[in-house]
mmCIF file of C-alpha atoms in Angstrom:
data_model
loop_
_atom_site.group_PDB
_atom_site.id
_atom_site.type_symbol
_atom_site.label_atom_id
_atom_site.label_comp_id
_atom_site.label_asym_id
_atom_site.label_seq_id
_atom_site.Cartn_x
_atom_site.Cartn_y
_atom_site.Cartn_z
ATOM 1 C CA MET A 856 15.748 27.084 2.041
ATOM 2 C CA SER A 857 13.950 28.768 4.708
ATOM 3 C CA MET A 858 12.401 27.613 7.831
ATOM 4 C CA SER A 859 7.947 27.617 7.053
ATOM 5 C CA SER A 860 9.572 25.664 3.994
ATOM 6 C CA LEU A 861 9.985 22.998 6.446
ATOM 7 C CA ARG A 862 6.670 22.578 7.632
ATOM 8 C CA ILE A 863 4.888 20.093 7.809
ATOM 9 C CA ARG A 864 2.500 20.186 4.587
ATOM 10 C CA GLY A 865 0.214 17.318 5.047
ATOM 11 C CA GLY A 866 0.396 12.611 4.407
ATOM 12 C CA GLU A 867 -0.798 10.579 2.484
ATOM 13 C CA VAL A 868 -1.115 6.408 4.495
ATOM 14 C CA PHE A 869 -1.238 3.267 2.060
ATOM 15 C CA LEU A 870 -1.835 -0.241 2.884
ATOM 16 C CA VAL A 871 0.425 -1.998 1.346
ATOM 17 C CA ALA A 872 -0.089 -6.521 1.067
ATOM 18 C CA LEU A 873 3.243 -8.498 -0.663
ATOM 19 C CA PRO A 874 3.039 -11.709 -2.088
ATOM 20 C CA ILE A 875 4.658 -13.945 0.050
ATOM 21 C CA ARG A 876 8.252 -15.840 -1.626
ATOM 22 C CA ARG A 877 8.238 -18.716 0.844
ATOM 23 C CA PRO A 878 7.001 -19.008 5.132
ATOM 24 C CA HIS A 879 8.981 -17.317 7.917
ATOM 25 C CA HIS A 880 8.049 -17.732 11.403
ATOM 26 C CA TRP A 881 10.396 -16.603 14.165
ATOM 27 C CA VAL A 882 8.629 -16.736 17.746
ATOM 28 C CA GLY A 883 5.846 -14.067 19.158
ATOM 29 C CA HIS A 884 5.148 -13.544 15.822
ATOM 30 C CA THR A 885 1.101 -13.606 15.240
ATOM 31 C CA ALA A 886 -0.039 -11.519 12.733
ATOM 32 C CA ARG A 887 -1.704 -13.198 9.316
ATOM 33 C CA ILE A 888 1.234 -14.184 6.942
ATOM 34 C CA GLY A 889 1.141 -11.549 4.379
ATOM 35 C CA GLU A 890 -0.816 -8.893 6.065
ATOM 36 C CA GLY A 891 1.097 -6.261 4.556
ATOM 37 C CA TYR A 892 2.125 -2.313 6.306
ATOM 38 C CA ALA A 893 1.586 0.459 6.764
ATOM 39 C CA VAL A 894 3.566 3.114 3.915
ATOM 40 C CA LEU A 895 3.603 6.578 4.610
ATOM 41 C CA ARG A 896 4.009 9.587 2.008
ATOM 42 C CA LEU A 897 5.187 12.918 3.994
ATOM 43 C CA GLU A 898 5.457 16.405 2.821
ATOM 44 C CA LEU A 899 6.663 19.464 3.406
ATOM 45 C CA GLU A 900 5.271 23.056 2.606
ATOM 46 C CA SER A 901 8.434 23.657 -0.196
ATOM 47 C CA GLY A 902 7.555 20.023 -1.964
ATOM 48 C CA ILE A 903 9.794 18.461 -0.636
ATOM 49 C CA VAL A 904 8.774 14.544 -0.186
ATOM 50 C CA GLY A 905 9.807 11.366 2.148
ATOM 51 C CA TRP A 906 8.498 8.375 2.967
ATOM 52 C CA GLY A 907 8.352 5.855 5.380
ATOM 53 C CA GLU A 908 7.003 2.786 6.750
ATOM 54 C CA ALA A 909 5.776 0.736 9.506
ATOM 55 C CA GLN A 910 6.180 -2.900 9.365
ATOM 56 C CA VAL A 911 4.060 -3.984 12.351
ATOM 57 C CA ILE A 912 4.523 -6.816 15.252
ATOM 58 C CA GLY A 913 1.041 -7.285 17.117
ATOM 59 C CA THR A 914 2.444 -8.445 19.823
ATOM 60 C CA TRP A 915 5.236 -6.088 20.712
ATOM 61 C CA GLY A 916 4.847 -2.376 21.266
ATOM 62 C CA GLY A 917 5.056 0.923 24.451
ATOM 63 C CA ASP A 918 5.547 1.778 26.901
ATOM 64 C CA HIS A 919 8.205 -1.045 28.133
ATOM 65 C CA GLY A 920 5.301 -3.356 25.971
ATOM 66 C CA THR A 921 2.084 -2.390 27.532
ATOM 67 C CA ARG A 922 0.429 -0.429 24.660
ATOM 68 C CA TYR A 923 0.559 -2.854 21.636
ATOM 69 C CA GLY A 924 -1.522 -4.438 19.333
ATOM 70 C CA GLU A 925 -1.626 -2.647 16.179
ATOM 71 C CA THR A 926 -2.429 -4.748 12.937
ATOM 72 C CA PRO A 927 -1.542 -2.747 9.864
ATOM 73 C CA LYS A 928 -5.269 -0.971 9.517
ATOM 74 C CA MET A 929 -4.507 0.267 13.243
ATOM 75 C CA THR A 930 -2.064 2.617 12.183
ATOM 76 C CA ALA A 931 -2.855 3.839 8.836
ATOM 77 C CA SER A 932 -5.849 5.488 11.068
ATOM 78 C CA ALA A 933 -3.778 6.921 14.053
ATOM 79 C CA ILE A 934 -1.906 8.076 11.864
ATOM 80 C CA LYS A 935 -4.498 9.683 9.527
ATOM 81 C CA ASP A 936 -6.698 10.633 11.932
ATOM 82 C CA ILE A 937 -4.243 11.393 14.951
ATOM 83 C CA LEU A 938 -0.501 12.089 14.085
ATOM 84 C CA LEU A 939 -0.680 14.244 10.758
ATOM 85 C CA PRO A 940 -3.366 16.430 12.227
ATOM 86 C CA ALA A 941 -1.413 16.933 15.390
ATOM 87 C CA ILE A 942 1.921 17.400 13.864
ATOM 88 C CA ALA A 943 1.108 19.769 10.353
ATOM 89 C CA GLY A 944 2.709 22.875 9.898
ATOM 90 C CA GLU A 945 5.262 21.950 12.024
ATOM 91 C CA ASN A 946 8.910 22.139 11.372
ATOM 92 C CA VAL A 947 9.994 18.600 10.528
ATOM 93 C CA THR A 948 13.279 19.168 12.245
ATOM 94 C CA GLU A 949 12.597 20.175 15.380
ATOM 95 C CA ILE A 950 12.728 16.644 15.776
ATOM 96 C CA GLU A 951 12.170 17.091 19.895
ATOM 97 C CA ARG A 952 8.718 18.895 20.124
ATOM 98 C CA LEU A 953 7.333 16.324 16.551
ATOM 99 C CA HIS A 954 7.664 13.784 19.519
ATOM 100 C CA ALA A 955 6.097 15.781 22.448
ATOM 101 C CA ARG A 956 3.777 16.203 20.141
ATOM 102 C CA MET A 957 2.030 12.343 18.939
ATOM 103 C CA ASN A 958 2.956 11.711 21.899
ATOM 104 C CA ARG A 959 0.603 14.717 23.420
ATOM 105 C CA ALA A 960 -2.552 12.907 20.555
ATOM 106 C CA LEU A 961 -1.441 10.122 21.011
ATOM 107 C CA ARG A 962 0.129 7.684 23.559
ATOM 108 C CA GLY A 963 1.806 4.079 22.299
ATOM 109 C CA TYR A 964 1.274 3.862 19.198
ATOM 110 C CA PRO A 965 4.923 2.644 18.178
ATOM 111 C CA TYR A 966 4.983 2.421 14.964
ATOM 112 C CA ALA A 967 2.486 3.887 14.155
ATOM 113 C CA LYS A 968 5.022 7.132 14.950
ATOM 114 C CA ALA A 969 7.895 5.224 13.754
ATOM 115 C CA ALA A 970 6.782 5.958 9.703
ATOM 116 C CA ILE A 971 6.367 9.709 10.432
ATOM 117 C CA ASP A 972 10.641 9.428 12.090
ATOM 118 C CA VAL A 973 11.778 7.427 9.434
#
C-alpha cells in the first residue's frame, strides 16, 4: 500500500442517542440522560474506513481540567468544522503530526480529538 493511499480524505460525524435501559449515575456526571454520542466515520484516500466515537463528559477534560464542557453537538461541530479540515491530506500513520495539527487548530476538546485518534 502506498503512503499516499494512507492519507485522510475526509469524514462524517453522526450524533447517536441510544435509549436508556435503566438509570445510571456516577459522581460528577451531569450529562442529560440519553444525550448521546458523537460517532466519526473517517475515510482514507485508499477507501479504507475507520470509526471512532466520543462519549463526552461535560465536567472533565482539557489541560489539567482547564478546558472542558463538550457536548455531543459541540464535539461533532469541532470535528467537522475545525479538526477534519486541519488533518485532511495527512498520513494517518503519522500520529504525532496529526496530534500537533489538531492542537494548533483547536485548544482543548479532548473528546473530539479522541474520536479521531480512535
